[in-house]
PDB file of C-alpha atoms in Angstrom:
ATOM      1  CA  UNK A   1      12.229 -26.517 -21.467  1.00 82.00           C
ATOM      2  CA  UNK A   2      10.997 -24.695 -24.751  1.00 89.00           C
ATOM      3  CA  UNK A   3      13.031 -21.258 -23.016  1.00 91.00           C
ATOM      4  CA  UNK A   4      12.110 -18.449 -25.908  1.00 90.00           C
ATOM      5  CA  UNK A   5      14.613 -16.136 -25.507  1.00 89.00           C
ATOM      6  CA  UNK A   6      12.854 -13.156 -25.918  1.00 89.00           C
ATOM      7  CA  UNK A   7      10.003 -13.646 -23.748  1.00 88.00           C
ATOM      8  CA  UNK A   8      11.559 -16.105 -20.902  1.00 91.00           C
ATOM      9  CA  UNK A   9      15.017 -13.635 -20.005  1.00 91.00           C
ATOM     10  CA  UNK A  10      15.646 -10.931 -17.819  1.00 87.00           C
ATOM     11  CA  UNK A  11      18.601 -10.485 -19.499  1.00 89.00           C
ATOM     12  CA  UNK A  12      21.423 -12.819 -21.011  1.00 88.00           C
ATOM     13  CA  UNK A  13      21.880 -14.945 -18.385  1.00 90.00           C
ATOM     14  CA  UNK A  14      19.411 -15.014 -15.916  1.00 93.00           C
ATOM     15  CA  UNK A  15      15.737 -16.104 -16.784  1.00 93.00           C
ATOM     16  CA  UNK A  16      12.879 -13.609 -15.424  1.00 89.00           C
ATOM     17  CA  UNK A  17       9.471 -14.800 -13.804  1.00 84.00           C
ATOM     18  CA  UNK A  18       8.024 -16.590 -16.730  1.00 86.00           C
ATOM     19  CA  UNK A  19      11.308 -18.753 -17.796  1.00 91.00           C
ATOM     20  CA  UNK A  20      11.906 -19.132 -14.226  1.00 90.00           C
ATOM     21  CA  UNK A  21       8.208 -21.325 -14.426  1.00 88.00           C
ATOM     22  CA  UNK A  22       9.112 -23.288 -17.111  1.00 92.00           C
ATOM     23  CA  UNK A  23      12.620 -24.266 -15.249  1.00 94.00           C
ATOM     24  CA  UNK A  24      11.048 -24.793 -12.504  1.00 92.00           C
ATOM     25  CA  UNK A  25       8.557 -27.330 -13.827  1.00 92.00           C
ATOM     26  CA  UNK A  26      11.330 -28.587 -16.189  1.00 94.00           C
ATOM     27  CA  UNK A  27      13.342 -29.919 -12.827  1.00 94.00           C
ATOM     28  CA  UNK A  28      10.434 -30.803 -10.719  1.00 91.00           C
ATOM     29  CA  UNK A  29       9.551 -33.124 -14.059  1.00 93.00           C
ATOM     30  CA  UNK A  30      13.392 -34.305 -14.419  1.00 94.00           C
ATOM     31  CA  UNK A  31      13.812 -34.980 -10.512  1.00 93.00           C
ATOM     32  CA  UNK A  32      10.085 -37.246 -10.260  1.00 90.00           C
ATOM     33  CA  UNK A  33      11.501 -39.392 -13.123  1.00 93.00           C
ATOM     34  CA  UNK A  34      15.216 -39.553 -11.654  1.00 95.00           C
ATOM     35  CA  UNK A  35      15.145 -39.014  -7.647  1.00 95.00           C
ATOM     36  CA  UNK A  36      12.807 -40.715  -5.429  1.00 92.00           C
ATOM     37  CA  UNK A  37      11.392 -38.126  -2.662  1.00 88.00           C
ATOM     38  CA  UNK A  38       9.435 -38.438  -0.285  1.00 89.00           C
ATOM     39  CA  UNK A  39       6.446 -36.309  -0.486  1.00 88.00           C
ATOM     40  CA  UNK A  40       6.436 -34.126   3.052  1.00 89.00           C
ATOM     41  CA  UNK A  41       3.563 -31.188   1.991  1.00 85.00           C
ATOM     42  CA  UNK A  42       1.326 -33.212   5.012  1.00 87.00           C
ATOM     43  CA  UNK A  43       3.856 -33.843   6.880  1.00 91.00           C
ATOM     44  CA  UNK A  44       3.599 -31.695  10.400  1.00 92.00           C
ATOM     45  CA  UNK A  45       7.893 -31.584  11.021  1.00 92.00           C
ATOM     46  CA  UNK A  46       7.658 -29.834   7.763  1.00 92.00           C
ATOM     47  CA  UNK A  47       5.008 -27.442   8.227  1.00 90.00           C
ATOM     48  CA  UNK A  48       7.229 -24.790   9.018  1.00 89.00           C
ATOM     49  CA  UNK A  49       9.077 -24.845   5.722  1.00 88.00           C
ATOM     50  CA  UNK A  50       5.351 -25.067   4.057  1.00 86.00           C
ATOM     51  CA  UNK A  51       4.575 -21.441   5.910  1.00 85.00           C
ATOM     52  CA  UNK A  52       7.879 -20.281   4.807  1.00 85.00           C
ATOM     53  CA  UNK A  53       7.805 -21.213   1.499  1.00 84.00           C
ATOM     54  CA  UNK A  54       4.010 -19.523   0.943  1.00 81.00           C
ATOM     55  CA  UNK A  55       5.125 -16.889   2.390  1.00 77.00           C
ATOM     56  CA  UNK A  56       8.271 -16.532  -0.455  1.00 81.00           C
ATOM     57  CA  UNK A  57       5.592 -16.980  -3.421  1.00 77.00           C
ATOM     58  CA  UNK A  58       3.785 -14.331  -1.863  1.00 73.00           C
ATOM     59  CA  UNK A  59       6.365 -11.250  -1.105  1.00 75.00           C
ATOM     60  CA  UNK A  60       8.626 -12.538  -3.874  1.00 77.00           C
ATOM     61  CA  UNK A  61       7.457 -14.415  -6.928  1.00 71.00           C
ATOM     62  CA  UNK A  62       3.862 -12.724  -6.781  1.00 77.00           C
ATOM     63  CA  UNK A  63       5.570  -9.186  -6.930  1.00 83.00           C
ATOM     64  CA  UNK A  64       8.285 -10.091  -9.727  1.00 83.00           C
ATOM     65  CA  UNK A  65       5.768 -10.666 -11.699  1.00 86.00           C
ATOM     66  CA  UNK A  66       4.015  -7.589 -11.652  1.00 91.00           C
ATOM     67  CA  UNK A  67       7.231  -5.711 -11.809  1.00 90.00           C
ATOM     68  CA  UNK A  68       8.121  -7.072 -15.001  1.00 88.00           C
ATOM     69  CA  UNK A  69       4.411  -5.857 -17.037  1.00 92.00           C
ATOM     70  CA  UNK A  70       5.066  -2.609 -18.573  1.00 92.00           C
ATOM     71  CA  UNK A  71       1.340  -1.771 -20.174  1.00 94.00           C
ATOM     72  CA  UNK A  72      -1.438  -0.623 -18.128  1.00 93.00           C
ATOM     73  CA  UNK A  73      -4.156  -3.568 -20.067  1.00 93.00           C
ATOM     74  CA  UNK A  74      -1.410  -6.203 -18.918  1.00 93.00           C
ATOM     75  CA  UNK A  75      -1.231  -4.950 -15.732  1.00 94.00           C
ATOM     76  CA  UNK A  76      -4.753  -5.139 -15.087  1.00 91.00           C
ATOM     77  CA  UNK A  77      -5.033  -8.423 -16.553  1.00 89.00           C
ATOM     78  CA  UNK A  78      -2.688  -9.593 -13.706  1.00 89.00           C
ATOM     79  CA  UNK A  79      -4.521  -8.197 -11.101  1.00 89.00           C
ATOM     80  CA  UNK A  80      -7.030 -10.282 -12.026  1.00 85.00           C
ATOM     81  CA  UNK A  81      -5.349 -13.185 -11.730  1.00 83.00           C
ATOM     82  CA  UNK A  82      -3.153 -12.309  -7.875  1.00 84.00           C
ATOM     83  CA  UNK A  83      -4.089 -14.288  -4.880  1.00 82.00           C
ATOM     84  CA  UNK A  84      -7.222 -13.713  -2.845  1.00 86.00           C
ATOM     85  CA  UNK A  85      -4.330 -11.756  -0.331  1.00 89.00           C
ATOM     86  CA  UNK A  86      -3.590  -8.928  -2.703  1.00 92.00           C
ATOM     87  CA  UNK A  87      -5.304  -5.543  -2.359  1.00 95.00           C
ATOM     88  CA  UNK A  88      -4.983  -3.440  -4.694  1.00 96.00           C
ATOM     89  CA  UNK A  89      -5.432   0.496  -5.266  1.00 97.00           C
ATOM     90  CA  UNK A  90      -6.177   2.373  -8.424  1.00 97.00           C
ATOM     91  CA  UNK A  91      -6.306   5.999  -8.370  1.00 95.00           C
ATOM     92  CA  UNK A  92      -5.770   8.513 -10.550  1.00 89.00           C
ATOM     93  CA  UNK A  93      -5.243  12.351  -9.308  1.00 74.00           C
ATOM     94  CA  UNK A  94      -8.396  13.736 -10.349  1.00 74.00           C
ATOM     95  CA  UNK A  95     -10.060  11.968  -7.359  1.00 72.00           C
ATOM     96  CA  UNK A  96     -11.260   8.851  -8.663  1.00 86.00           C
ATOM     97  CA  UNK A  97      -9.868   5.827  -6.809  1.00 95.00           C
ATOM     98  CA  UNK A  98     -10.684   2.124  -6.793  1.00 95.00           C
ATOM     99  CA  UNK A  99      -9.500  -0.619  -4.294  1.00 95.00           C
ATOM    100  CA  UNK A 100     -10.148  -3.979  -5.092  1.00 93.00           C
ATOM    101  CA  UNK A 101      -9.764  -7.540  -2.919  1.00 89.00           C
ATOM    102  CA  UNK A 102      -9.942 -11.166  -3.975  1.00 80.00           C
ATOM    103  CA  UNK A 103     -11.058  -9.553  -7.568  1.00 78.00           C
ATOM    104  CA  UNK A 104     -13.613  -7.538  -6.225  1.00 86.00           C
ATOM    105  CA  UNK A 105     -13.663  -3.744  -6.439  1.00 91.00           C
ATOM    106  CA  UNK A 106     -15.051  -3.227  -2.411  1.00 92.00           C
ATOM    107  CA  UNK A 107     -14.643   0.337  -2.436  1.00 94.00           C
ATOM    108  CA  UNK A 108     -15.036   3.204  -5.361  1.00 94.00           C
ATOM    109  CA  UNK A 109     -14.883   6.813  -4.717  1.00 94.00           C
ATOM    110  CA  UNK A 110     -14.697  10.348  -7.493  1.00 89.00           C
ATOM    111  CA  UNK A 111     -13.434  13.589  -6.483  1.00 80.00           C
ATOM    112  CA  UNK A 112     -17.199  15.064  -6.123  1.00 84.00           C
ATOM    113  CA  UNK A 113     -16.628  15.112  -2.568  1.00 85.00           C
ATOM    114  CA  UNK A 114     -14.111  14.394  -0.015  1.00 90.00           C
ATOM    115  CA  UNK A 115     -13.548  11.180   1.684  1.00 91.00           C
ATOM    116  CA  UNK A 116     -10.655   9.080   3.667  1.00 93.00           C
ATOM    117  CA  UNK A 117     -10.769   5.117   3.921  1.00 94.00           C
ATOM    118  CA  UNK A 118      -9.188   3.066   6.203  1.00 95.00           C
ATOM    119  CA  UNK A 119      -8.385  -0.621   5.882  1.00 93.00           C
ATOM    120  CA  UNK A 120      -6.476  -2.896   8.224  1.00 92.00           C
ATOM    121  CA  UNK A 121      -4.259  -4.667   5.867  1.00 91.00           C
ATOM    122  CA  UNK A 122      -3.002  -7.469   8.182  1.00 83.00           C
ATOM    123  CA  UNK A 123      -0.284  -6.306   9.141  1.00 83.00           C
ATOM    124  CA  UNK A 124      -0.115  -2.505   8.014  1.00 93.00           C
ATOM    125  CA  UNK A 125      -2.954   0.379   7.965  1.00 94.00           C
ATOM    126  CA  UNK A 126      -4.017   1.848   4.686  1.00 95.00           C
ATOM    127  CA  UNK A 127      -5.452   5.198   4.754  1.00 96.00           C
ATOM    128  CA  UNK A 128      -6.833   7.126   1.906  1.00 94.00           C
ATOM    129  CA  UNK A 129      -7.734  10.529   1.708  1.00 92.00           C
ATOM    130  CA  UNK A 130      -9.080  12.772  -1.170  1.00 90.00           C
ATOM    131  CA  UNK A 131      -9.211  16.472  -0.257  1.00 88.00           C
ATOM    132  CA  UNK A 132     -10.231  18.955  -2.808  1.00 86.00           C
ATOM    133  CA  UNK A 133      -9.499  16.493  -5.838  1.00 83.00           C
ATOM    134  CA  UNK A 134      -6.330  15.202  -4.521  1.00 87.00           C
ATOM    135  CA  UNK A 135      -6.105  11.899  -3.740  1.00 90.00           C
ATOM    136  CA  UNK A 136      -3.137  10.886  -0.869  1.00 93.00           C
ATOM    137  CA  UNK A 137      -2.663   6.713  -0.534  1.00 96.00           C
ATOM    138  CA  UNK A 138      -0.651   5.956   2.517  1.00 97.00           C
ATOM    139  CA  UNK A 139       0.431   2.650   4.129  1.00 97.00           C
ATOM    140  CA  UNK A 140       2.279   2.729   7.616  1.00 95.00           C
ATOM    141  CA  UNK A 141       2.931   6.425   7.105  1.00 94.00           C
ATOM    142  CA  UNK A 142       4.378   6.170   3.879  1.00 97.00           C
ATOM    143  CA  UNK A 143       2.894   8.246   1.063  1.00 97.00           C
ATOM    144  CA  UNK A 144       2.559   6.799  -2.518  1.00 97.00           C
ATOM    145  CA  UNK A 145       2.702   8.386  -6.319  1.00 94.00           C
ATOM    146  CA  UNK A 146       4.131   7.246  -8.743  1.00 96.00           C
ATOM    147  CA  UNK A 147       2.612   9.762 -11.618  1.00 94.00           C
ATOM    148  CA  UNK A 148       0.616  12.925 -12.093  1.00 90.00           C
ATOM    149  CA  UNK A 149      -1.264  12.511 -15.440  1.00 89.00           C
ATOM    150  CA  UNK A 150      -2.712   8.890 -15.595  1.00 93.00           C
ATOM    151  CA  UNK A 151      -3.579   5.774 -13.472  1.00 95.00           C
ATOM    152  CA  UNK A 152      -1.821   4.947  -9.822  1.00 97.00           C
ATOM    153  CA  UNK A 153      -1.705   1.335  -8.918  1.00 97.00           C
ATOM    154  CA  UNK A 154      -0.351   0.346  -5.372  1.00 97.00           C
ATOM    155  CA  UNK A 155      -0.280  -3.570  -4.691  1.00 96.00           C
ATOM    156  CA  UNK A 156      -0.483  -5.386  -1.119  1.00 95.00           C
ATOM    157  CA  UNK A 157      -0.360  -8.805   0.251  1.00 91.00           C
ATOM    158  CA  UNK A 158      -2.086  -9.573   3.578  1.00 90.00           C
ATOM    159  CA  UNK A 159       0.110 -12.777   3.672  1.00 85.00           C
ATOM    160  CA  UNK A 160       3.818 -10.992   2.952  1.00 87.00           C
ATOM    161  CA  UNK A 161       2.362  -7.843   4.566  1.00 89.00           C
ATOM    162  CA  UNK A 162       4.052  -5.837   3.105  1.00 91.00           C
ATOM    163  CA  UNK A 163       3.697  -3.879  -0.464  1.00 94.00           C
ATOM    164  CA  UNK A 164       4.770  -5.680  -3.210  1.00 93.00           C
ATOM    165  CA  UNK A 165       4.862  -3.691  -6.332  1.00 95.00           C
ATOM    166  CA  UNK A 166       3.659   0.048  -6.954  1.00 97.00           C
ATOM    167  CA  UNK A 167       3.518   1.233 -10.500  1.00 97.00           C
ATOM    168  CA  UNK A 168       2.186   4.660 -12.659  1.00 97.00           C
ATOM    169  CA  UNK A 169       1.115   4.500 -16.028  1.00 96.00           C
ATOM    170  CA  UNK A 170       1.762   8.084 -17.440  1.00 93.00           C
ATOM    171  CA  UNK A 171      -0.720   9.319 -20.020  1.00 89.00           C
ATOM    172  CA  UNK A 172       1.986  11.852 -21.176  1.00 88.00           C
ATOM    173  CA  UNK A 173       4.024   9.281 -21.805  1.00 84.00           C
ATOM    174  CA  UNK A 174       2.506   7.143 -24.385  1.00 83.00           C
ATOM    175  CA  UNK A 175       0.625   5.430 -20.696  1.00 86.00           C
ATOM    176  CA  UNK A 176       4.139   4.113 -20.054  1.00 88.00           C
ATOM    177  CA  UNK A 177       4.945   2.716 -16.637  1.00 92.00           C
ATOM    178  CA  UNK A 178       6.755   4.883 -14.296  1.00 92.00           C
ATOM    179  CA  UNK A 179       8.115   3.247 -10.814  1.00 88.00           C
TER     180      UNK A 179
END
């Protein structure tokens, strides 16, 4: 399975996201060559597992991910590469706040002047509001911060709906991640 220890565990017996991928392809590769199933991804009685099984990448696997990156330039690396269904938004408490979807930044805002946004996220409202240099991110009433002094990072997916990670990276701490 080539498991390296100190990148592929959560701890000493359980594998995290990334060892969990190479076990995973590890048995899918062992059961082709030993067990003869019948592929059912097309197959209409199974579409229900198919939903349910997108749905578990999304609100799980997608999220454990994230949860395990611990530097900001990692974290924003993986952004990159989430699902067209994640939203994600970047602020920091002077004012100056990003959100970005499918990759693409589709709104951008600075504490100059005050503002609130509004997006229907599927299944859950996302309001944003910036008064006097204070920015307030707020999804189905709930209010979001995770630290004063450095960059804010809230993460959604339209598919789970639901929020799947939230993270701060503290720039009094060495930018380390606060949840």
């Amino acid at each position: 399975m080539q498991i390296r220890f100190a990148d592929d565990l959560l701890d000493a017996s359980h594998l995290n996201y990334y060892g969990s991928l190479k076990y995973t392809d590890y048995l899918a590769a062992w059961m082709q060559e030993h067990i003869d199933i019948p592929d059912r991804r097309n197959d209409a009685a199974y579409e229900k597992w198919a939903q349910i099984s997108e749905l578990f990448r999304h609100r799980e696997l997608n999220g454990r991910q994230l949860k395990e990156i611990e530097t900001k330039d990692a974290y924003m690396e993986a952004l990159k590469e989430q699902p067209d269904s994640v939203t994600a938004v970047c602020w920091e408490n002077n004012g100056a706040l990003n959100i970005y979807q499918a990759g693409a930044c589709v709104f951008q805002a600075t504490s100059d002047e005050d503002y609130v946004k509004y997006l229907n996220l599927a299944g859950s409202d996302l309001a944003i509001r910036c008064t006097d240099g204070n920015t307030a991110v707020i999804v189905d009433r709930e209010q979001y911060h995770f630290t004063e002094d450095g960059l804010n990072i809230l993460v959604y997916d339209r598919i789970a709906e639901q929020v799947i990670d939230g993270v701060g990276f503290d720039e009094k701490n060495e930018m380390a991640a606060v949840r």
